[in-house]
Amino acid sequence: MIAMVALSEHGERSRAWLQSRLWSDRPAAQGSASLRQELSRLRRGIGSRHLVTVSDRVMLRDVRVDVLDMVEPGSVAASFIAAEVPELLEGLEIRDEEFEDWLRLERSHWSERIEALASREEPPGAHADPPAAPRVPAAARAGAHAAILVPRRPTLGIMPCIVRSERPQLTTIGEMICDLAAKMALENGYFGVFDFRDLSGSFSGLPSEAGNPVDGPDLLLSVRLSEIGAMLEIALALRAVGTNRVVWTQSYAAEASEESLLSAGKIPEFVNQAIEASELWLSRNSEDEKHCAARLTLSAAHRAFCLGNMDLALAQSQLEAAFDLDGSVVQLGWLAFLECVRVGEGHPQQSKSSIERVRMLTAKALQEDRGNSLTLALLGHANAFVLRDYAVAEDLVAESLRINPHRAAGWDARAMLNFYTGDLEDGYLAAQRARALGRFSPYAFWYEASCGIGASMVGRHAEAIRHGSLVLAQRPDFKPMIRHMLASFALQGEMAEAQKLYRHWQVLEEDISIAKLRDAGYPLPNPDSIAMIERGLIRAGVALAPA
């Protein structure tokens, strides 16, 4: 079971998936009971910090998987596989046909990746684990030569908008939806974009890049607006080119008033949902070699939000390898964000190196490209939280929101900056805006946490507990939320819940004390936050104020 979870794309599987491959020959109730029993035994063996079950998902956190390390582009696998290629999970035998089918497929996939790595001319160790000191990824030093090595990104085609209405204003709204989708996809850095709105729709005769023919898009996004009486339906769909299979579709109905449609803020949320769906497709369906940099960046972003030290180390390695491949400033922004997570989670001996890295990454990213709203949002958060340089952070966050006012990460960076500088009410409003825009994101818990922290700081403790419960259901070890939620429980008078959360905090962080909270290097938003958590600890009777 550990192997099956570890070999998944993001280190997680559904309970139903595991049950169907390990107990497929048993009745559903018996298979479910066997799965629960096995998970309980495994948690006792390796610890609930590493094997996490949330709802219907089984996840591995803060672990390193040797097989995945070896098949990462640029790894030292080439020297390892120069000898006889090993068999994946050799000697592991489970008498279940579904398991055997899965294992045969995994071994075939493993062999293909090993053969691809063996055929590369890259010397072993070219991308070993990153050193503690900051470094500039190779593509930043290689200049024009690096561009020759860039594999193409997966591409999203924007189809002409279909409007079933006589009102020309709705055509304008449809074009706005298409424009926003193209902007979000480009800025996120995973997709290139083809715009077919001014073409015949034929994929033949596409231009070339650097003398090489350009393939058609991998996905097509279609937008349709239909007026039905007093209602307007907006429908978006993603189709895979080649099979024409619909991989995602969603519709939204509203009053047929342009003003109400635009003021409700639903269109940006809807577009963000479509882009998240396209990135989910990429993580599951794209070709490893063809879309190498995009897959590395997407995997690293997911690992960053796993919060574990090993996950962060692997994410850093993946981002640096991706930057070496295509040199996108988004990868520099994500590298800066990793330092925020390291500092926020209190990983040891990170403070000084994080400061140096954020300064280097900010300078490099701004030198390369100042026009990407996601990069600016990530850099703004890092400059505020890690460097405490609020003036620079303000410029970066304001520019991010000017370029793209519909980005969840931009509003989240605004919220946290406001919390740091004491503008709590506006910060809470910004956090709510980020949460609405990012509700379909795989990182939605991050935006939920900002709302929870903000609610606790402005004294809305019931709201803070509601937000915090959703966060901890997805990330039980997210310490910033634990600290503020504990205070809200205590200040609401729910002492048993506060004490229970305190015991959980003690498992994650040794020597909790008010003196430690007051330390200048402790990662808390501002003095108001520190004072509130102190009051909560004292009221819950789980910590004493210093004499």
PDB file of N, CA, C and O in Angstrom, residues 30-78:
ATOM      1  N   GLN A  30     -16.321  -6.019   3.295  1.00  0.00           N
ATOM      2  CA  GLN A  30     -15.155  -6.721   3.823  1.00  0.00           C
ATOM      3  C   GLN A  30     -13.862  -6.061   3.359  1.00  0.00           C
ATOM      4  O   GLN A  30     -12.916  -5.906   4.140  1.00  0.00           O
ATOM      5  N   GLY A  31     -13.832  -5.645   2.089  1.00  0.00           N
ATOM      6  CA  GLY A  31     -12.649  -4.954   1.583  1.00  0.00           C
ATOM      7  C   GLY A  31     -12.415  -3.639   2.290  1.00  0.00           C
ATOM      8  O   GLY A  31     -11.275  -3.277   2.610  1.00  0.00           O
ATOM      9  N   SER A  32     -13.498  -2.906   2.570  1.00  0.00           N
ATOM     10  CA  SER A  32     -13.380  -1.632   3.275  1.00  0.00           C
ATOM     11  C   SER A  32     -12.846  -1.844   4.688  1.00  0.00           C
ATOM     12  O   SER A  32     -12.000  -1.079   5.173  1.00  0.00           O
ATOM     13  N   ALA A  33     -13.326  -2.887   5.363  1.00  0.00           N
ATOM     14  CA  ALA A  33     -12.851  -3.183   6.717  1.00  0.00           C
ATOM     15  C   ALA A  33     -11.375  -3.573   6.700  1.00  0.00           C
ATOM     16  O   ALA A  33     -10.599  -3.164   7.577  1.00  0.00           O
ATOM     17  N   SER A  34     -10.966  -4.348   5.694  1.00  0.00           N
ATOM     18  CA  SER A  34      -9.552  -4.732   5.580  1.00  0.00           C
ATOM     19  C   SER A  34      -8.670  -3.516   5.345  1.00  0.00           C
ATOM     20  O   SER A  34      -7.567  -3.415   5.902  1.00  0.00           O
ATOM     21  N   LEU A  35      -9.168  -2.600   4.529  1.00  0.00           N
ATOM     22  CA  LEU A  35      -8.406  -1.379   4.267  1.00  0.00           C
ATOM     23  C   LEU A  35      -8.243  -0.559   5.544  1.00  0.00           C
ATOM     24  O   LEU A  35      -7.149  -0.082   5.856  1.00  0.00           O
ATOM     25  N   ARG A  36      -9.308  -0.370   6.300  1.00  0.00           N
ATOM     26  CA  ARG A  36      -9.230   0.387   7.551  1.00  0.00           C
ATOM     27  C   ARG A  36      -8.238  -0.254   8.516  1.00  0.00           C
ATOM     28  O   ARG A  36      -7.443   0.435   9.161  1.00  0.00           O
ATOM     29  N   GLN A  37      -8.287  -1.574   8.616  1.00  0.00           N
ATOM     30  CA  GLN A  37      -7.390  -2.284   9.527  1.00  0.00           C
ATOM     31  C   GLN A  37      -5.935  -2.091   9.108  1.00  0.00           C
ATOM     32  O   GLN A  37      -5.060  -1.860   9.952  1.00  0.00           O
ATOM     33  N   GLU A  38      -5.675  -2.194   7.822  1.00  0.00           N
ATOM     34  CA  GLU A  38      -4.302  -2.056   7.336  1.00  0.00           C
ATOM     35  C   GLU A  38      -3.783  -0.633   7.528  1.00  0.00           C
ATOM     36  O   GLU A  38      -2.633  -0.422   7.919  1.00  0.00           O
ATOM     37  N   LEU A  39      -4.627   0.351   7.271  1.00  0.00           N
ATOM     38  CA  LEU A  39      -4.220   1.744   7.467  1.00  0.00           C
ATOM     39  C   LEU A  39      -3.903   2.011   8.935  1.00  0.00           C
ATOM     40  O   LEU A  39      -2.939   2.718   9.251  1.00  0.00           O
ATOM     41  N   SER A  40      -4.712   1.466   9.828  1.00  0.00           N
ATOM     42  CA  SER A  40      -4.461   1.642  11.256  1.00  0.00           C
ATOM     43  C   SER A  40      -3.115   1.041  11.649  1.00  0.00           C
ATOM     44  O   SER A  40      -2.342   1.637  12.407  1.00  0.00           O
ATOM     45  N   ARG A  41      -2.827  -0.134  11.119  1.00  0.00           N
ATOM     46  CA  ARG A  41      -1.554  -0.795  11.437  1.00  0.00           C
ATOM     47  C   ARG A  41      -0.370   0.006  10.882  1.00  0.00           C
ATOM     48  O   ARG A  41       0.653   0.166  11.558  1.00  0.00           O
ATOM     49  N   LEU A  42      -0.520   0.511   9.675  1.00  0.00           N
ATOM     50  CA  LEU A  42       0.566   1.279   9.062  1.00  0.00           C
ATOM     51  C   LEU A  42       0.819   2.581   9.804  1.00  0.00           C
ATOM     52  O   LEU A  42       1.968   3.007   9.964  1.00  0.00           O
ATOM     53  N   ARG A  43      -0.252   3.254  10.257  1.00  0.00           N
ATOM     54  CA  ARG A  43      -0.068   4.506  10.998  1.00  0.00           C
ATOM     55  C   ARG A  43       0.698   4.268  12.290  1.00  0.00           C
ATOM     56  O   ARG A  43       1.512   5.089  12.702  1.00  0.00           O
ATOM     57  N   ARG A  44       0.428   3.141  12.947  1.00  0.00           N
ATOM     58  CA  ARG A  44       1.184   2.819  14.160  1.00  0.00           C
ATOM     59  C   ARG A  44       2.649   2.554  13.836  1.00  0.00           C
ATOM     60  O   ARG A  44       3.532   2.854  14.632  1.00  0.00           O
ATOM     61  N   GLY A  45       2.896   1.995  12.660  1.00  0.00           N
ATOM     62  CA  GLY A  45       4.266   1.638  12.303  1.00  0.00           C
ATOM     63  C   GLY A  45       5.108   2.816  11.840  1.00  0.00           C
ATOM     64  O   GLY A  45       6.269   2.942  12.239  1.00  0.00           O
ATOM     65  N   ILE A  46       4.535   3.696  11.015  1.00  0.00           N
ATOM     66  CA  ILE A  46       5.345   4.792  10.457  1.00  0.00           C
ATOM     67  C   ILE A  46       4.916   6.160  10.953  1.00  0.00           C
ATOM     68  O   ILE A  46       5.573   7.150  10.641  1.00  0.00           O
ATOM     69  N   GLY A  47       3.830   6.233  11.702  1.00  0.00           N
ATOM     70  CA  GLY A  47       3.428   7.498  12.302  1.00  0.00           C
ATOM     71  C   GLY A  47       2.380   8.224  11.476  1.00  0.00           C
ATOM     72  O   GLY A  47       2.442   8.249  10.246  1.00  0.00           O
ATOM     73  N   SER A  48       1.424   8.814  12.174  1.00  0.00           N
ATOM     74  CA  SER A  48       0.342   9.517  11.492  1.00  0.00           C
ATOM     75  C   SER A  48       0.814  10.815  10.846  1.00  0.00           C
ATOM     76  O   SER A  48       0.104  11.394  10.038  1.00  0.00           O
ATOM     77  N   ARG A  49       2.012  11.284  11.203  1.00  0.00           N
ATOM     78  CA  ARG A  49       2.549  12.485  10.533  1.00  0.00           C
ATOM     79  C   ARG A  49       2.903  12.174   9.081  1.00  0.00           C
ATOM     80  O   ARG A  49       2.804  13.041   8.210  1.00  0.00           O
ATOM     81  N   HIS A  50       3.316  10.930   8.820  1.00  0.00           N
ATOM     82  CA  HIS A  50       3.765  10.566   7.485  1.00  0.00           C
ATOM     83  C   HIS A  50       2.662   9.897   6.669  1.00  0.00           C
ATOM     84  O   HIS A  50       2.581  10.097   5.457  1.00  0.00           O
ATOM     85  N   LEU A  51       1.821   9.110   7.298  1.00  0.00           N
ATOM     86  CA  LEU A  51       0.693   8.492   6.614  1.00  0.00           C
ATOM     87  C   LEU A  51      -0.572   9.192   7.094  1.00  0.00           C
ATOM     88  O   LEU A  51      -1.006   9.019   8.230  1.00  0.00           O
ATOM     89  N   VAL A  52      -1.163   9.986   6.204  1.00  0.00           N
ATOM     90  CA  VAL A  52      -2.293  10.845   6.569  1.00  0.00           C
ATOM     91  C   VAL A  52      -3.526  10.367   5.807  1.00  0.00           C
ATOM     92  O   VAL A  52      -3.465  10.094   4.600  1.00  0.00           O
ATOM     93  N   THR A  53      -4.637  10.247   6.497  1.00  0.00           N
ATOM     94  CA  THR A  53      -5.906   9.939   5.848  1.00  0.00           C
ATOM     95  C   THR A  53      -6.856  11.098   6.092  1.00  0.00           C
ATOM     96  O   THR A  53      -7.111  11.480   7.230  1.00  0.00           O
ATOM     97  N   VAL A  54      -7.362  11.663   5.011  1.00  0.00           N
ATOM     98  CA  VAL A  54      -8.308  12.768   5.078  1.00  0.00           C
ATOM     99  C   VAL A  54      -9.467  12.433   4.157  1.00  0.00           C
ATOM    100  O   VAL A  54      -9.274  12.219   2.956  1.00  0.00           O
ATOM    101  N   SER A  55     -10.658  12.356   4.726  1.00  0.00           N
ATOM    102  CA  SER A  55     -11.847  12.014   3.957  1.00  0.00           C
ATOM    103  C   SER A  55     -11.596  10.699   3.224  1.00  0.00           C
ATOM    104  O   SER A  55     -11.332   9.672   3.846  1.00  0.00           O
ATOM    105  N   ASP A  56     -11.665  10.705   1.889  1.00  0.00           N
ATOM    106  CA  ASP A  56     -11.477   9.462   1.139  1.00  0.00           C
ATOM    107  C   ASP A  56     -10.071   9.324   0.586  1.00  0.00           C
ATOM    108  O   ASP A  56      -9.813   8.457  -0.247  1.00  0.00           O
ATOM    109  N   ARG A  57      -9.123  10.166   1.041  1.00  0.00           N
ATOM    110  CA  ARG A  57      -7.774  10.164   0.487  1.00  0.00           C
ATOM    111  C   ARG A  57      -6.780   9.570   1.483  1.00  0.00           C
ATOM    112  O   ARG A  57      -6.871   9.795   2.693  1.00  0.00           O
ATOM    113  N   VAL A  58      -5.804   8.832   0.953  1.00  0.00           N
ATOM    114  CA  VAL A  58      -4.683   8.304   1.734  1.00  0.00           C
ATOM    115  C   VAL A  58      -3.430   8.964   1.186  1.00  0.00           C
ATOM    116  O   VAL A  58      -3.146   8.872  -0.010  1.00  0.00           O
ATOM    117  N   MET A  59      -2.660   9.655   2.061  1.00  0.00           N
ATOM    118  CA  MET A  59      -1.558  10.486   1.596  1.00  0.00           C
ATOM    119  C   MET A  59      -0.279  10.187   2.354  1.00  0.00           C
ATOM    120  O   MET A  59      -0.309   9.877   3.548  1.00  0.00           O
ATOM    121  N   LEU A  60       0.842  10.306   1.657  1.00  0.00           N
ATOM    122  CA  LEU A  60       2.158  10.275   2.288  1.00  0.00           C
ATOM    123  C   LEU A  60       2.680  11.699   2.354  1.00  0.00           C
ATOM    124  O   LEU A  60       2.665  12.420   1.355  1.00  0.00           O
ATOM    125  N   ARG A  61       3.172  12.117   3.526  1.00  0.00           N
ATOM    126  CA  ARG A  61       3.648  13.475   3.709  1.00  0.00           C
ATOM    127  C   ARG A  61       5.045  13.449   4.315  1.00  0.00           C
ATOM    128  O   ARG A  61       5.353  12.623   5.178  1.00  0.00           O
ATOM    129  N   ASP A  62       5.876  14.385   3.866  1.00  0.00           N
ATOM    130  CA  ASP A  62       7.226  14.555   4.404  1.00  0.00           C
ATOM    131  C   ASP A  62       8.043  13.274   4.272  1.00  0.00           C
ATOM    132  O   ASP A  62       8.733  12.857   5.196  1.00  0.00           O
ATOM    133  N   VAL A  63       7.964  12.660   3.111  1.00  0.00           N
ATOM    134  CA  VAL A  63       8.765  11.471   2.817  1.00  0.00           C
ATOM    135  C   VAL A  63       9.468  11.686   1.484  1.00  0.00           C
ATOM    136  O   VAL A  63       9.048  12.508   0.668  1.00  0.00           O
ATOM    137  N   ARG A  64      10.526  10.947   1.286  1.00  0.00           N
ATOM    138  CA  ARG A  64      11.250  11.012   0.025  1.00  0.00           C
ATOM    139  C   ARG A  64      11.193   9.633  -0.628  1.00  0.00           C
ATOM    140  O   ARG A  64      11.422   8.628   0.033  1.00  0.00           O
ATOM    141  N   VAL A  65      10.899   9.580  -1.910  1.00  0.00           N
ATOM    142  CA  VAL A  65      10.710   8.322  -2.617  1.00  0.00           C
ATOM    143  C   VAL A  65      11.882   8.125  -3.563  1.00  0.00           C
ATOM    144  O   VAL A  65      12.056   8.901  -4.508  1.00  0.00           O
ATOM    145  N   ASP A  66      12.687   7.077  -3.319  1.00  0.00           N
ATOM    146  CA  ASP A  66      13.920   6.912  -4.088  1.00  0.00           C
ATOM    147  C   ASP A  66      13.650   6.702  -5.575  1.00  0.00           C
ATOM    148  O   ASP A  66      14.357   7.238  -6.433  1.00  0.00           O
ATOM    149  N   VAL A  67      12.607   5.954  -5.913  1.00  0.00           N
ATOM    150  CA  VAL A  67      12.306   5.699  -7.316  1.00  0.00           C
ATOM    151  C   VAL A  67      11.995   7.003  -8.045  1.00  0.00           C
ATOM    152  O   VAL A  67      12.476   7.255  -9.154  1.00  0.00           O
ATOM    153  N   LEU A  68      11.181   7.857  -7.425  1.00  0.00           N
ATOM    154  CA  LEU A  68      10.834   9.125  -8.066  1.00  0.00           C
ATOM    155  C   LEU A  68      12.047  10.028  -8.184  1.00  0.00           C
ATOM    156  O   LEU A  68      12.193  10.770  -9.157  1.00  0.00           O
ATOM    157  N   ASP A  69      12.937  10.003  -7.196  1.00  0.00           N
ATOM    158  CA  ASP A  69      14.169  10.785  -7.287  1.00  0.00           C
ATOM    159  C   ASP A  69      14.978  10.359  -8.503  1.00  0.00           C
ATOM    160  O   ASP A  69      15.518  11.180  -9.237  1.00  0.00           O
ATOM    161  N   MET A  70      15.042   9.050  -8.743  1.00  0.00           N
ATOM    162  CA  MET A  70      15.893   8.545  -9.813  1.00  0.00           C
ATOM    163  C   MET A  70      15.374   8.911 -11.194  1.00  0.00           C
ATOM    164  O   MET A  70      16.152   9.095 -12.123  1.00  0.00           O
ATOM    165  N   VAL A  71      14.063   8.998 -11.341  1.00  0.00           N
ATOM    166  CA  VAL A  71      13.534   9.274 -12.669  1.00  0.00           C
ATOM    167  C   VAL A  71      13.239  10.745 -12.894  1.00  0.00           C
ATOM    168  O   VAL A  71      12.709  11.119 -13.922  1.00  0.00           O
ATOM    169  N   GLU A  72      13.580  11.622 -11.939  1.00  0.00           N
ATOM    170  CA  GLU A  72      13.459  13.052 -12.189  1.00  0.00           C
ATOM    171  C   GLU A  72      14.482  13.441 -13.250  1.00  0.00           C
ATOM    172  O   GLU A  72      15.623  12.986 -13.230  1.00  0.00           O
ATOM    173  N   PRO A  73      14.110  14.299 -14.212  1.00  0.00           N
ATOM    174  CA  PRO A  73      15.079  14.732 -15.217  1.00  0.00           C
ATOM    175  C   PRO A  73      16.305  15.347 -14.557  1.00  0.00           C
ATOM    176  O   PRO A  73      16.195  16.139 -13.626  1.00  0.00           O
ATOM    177  N   GLY A  74      17.479  14.965 -15.032  1.00  0.00           N
ATOM    178  CA  GLY A  74      18.715  15.514 -14.494  1.00  0.00           C
ATOM    179  C   GLY A  74      19.194  14.834 -13.240  1.00  0.00           C
ATOM    180  O   GLY A  74      20.113  15.321 -12.588  1.00  0.00           O
ATOM    181  N   SER A  75      18.594  13.711 -12.843  1.00  0.00           N
ATOM    182  CA  SER A  75      19.019  13.040 -11.622  1.00  0.00           C
ATOM    183  C   SER A  75      20.273  12.220 -11.890  1.00  0.00           C
ATOM    184  O   SER A  75      20.781  12.144 -13.004  1.00  0.00           O
ATOM    185  N   VAL A  76      20.743  11.541 -10.858  1.00  0.00           N
ATOM    186  CA  VAL A  76      21.936  10.705 -10.995  1.00  0.00           C
ATOM    187  C   VAL A  76      21.569   9.298 -11.463  1.00  0.00           C
ATOM    188  O   VAL A  76      22.382   8.391 -11.414  1.00  0.00           O
ATOM    189  N   ALA A  77      20.353   9.116 -11.932  1.00  0.00           N
ATOM    190  CA  ALA A  77      19.903   7.784 -12.310  1.00  0.00           C
ATOM    191  C   ALA A  77      20.748   7.179 -13.430  1.00  0.00           C
ATOM    192  O   ALA A  77      20.900   5.970 -13.504  1.00  0.00           O
ATOM    193  N   ALA A  78      21.292   8.024 -14.308  1.00  0.00           N
ATOM    194  CA  ALA A  78      22.035   7.490 -15.447  1.00  0.00           C
ATOM    195  C   ALA A  78      23.188   6.603 -14.995  1.00  0.00           C
ATOM    196  O   ALA A  78      23.458   5.557 -15.594  1.00  0.00           O
TER     197      ALA A  78
END
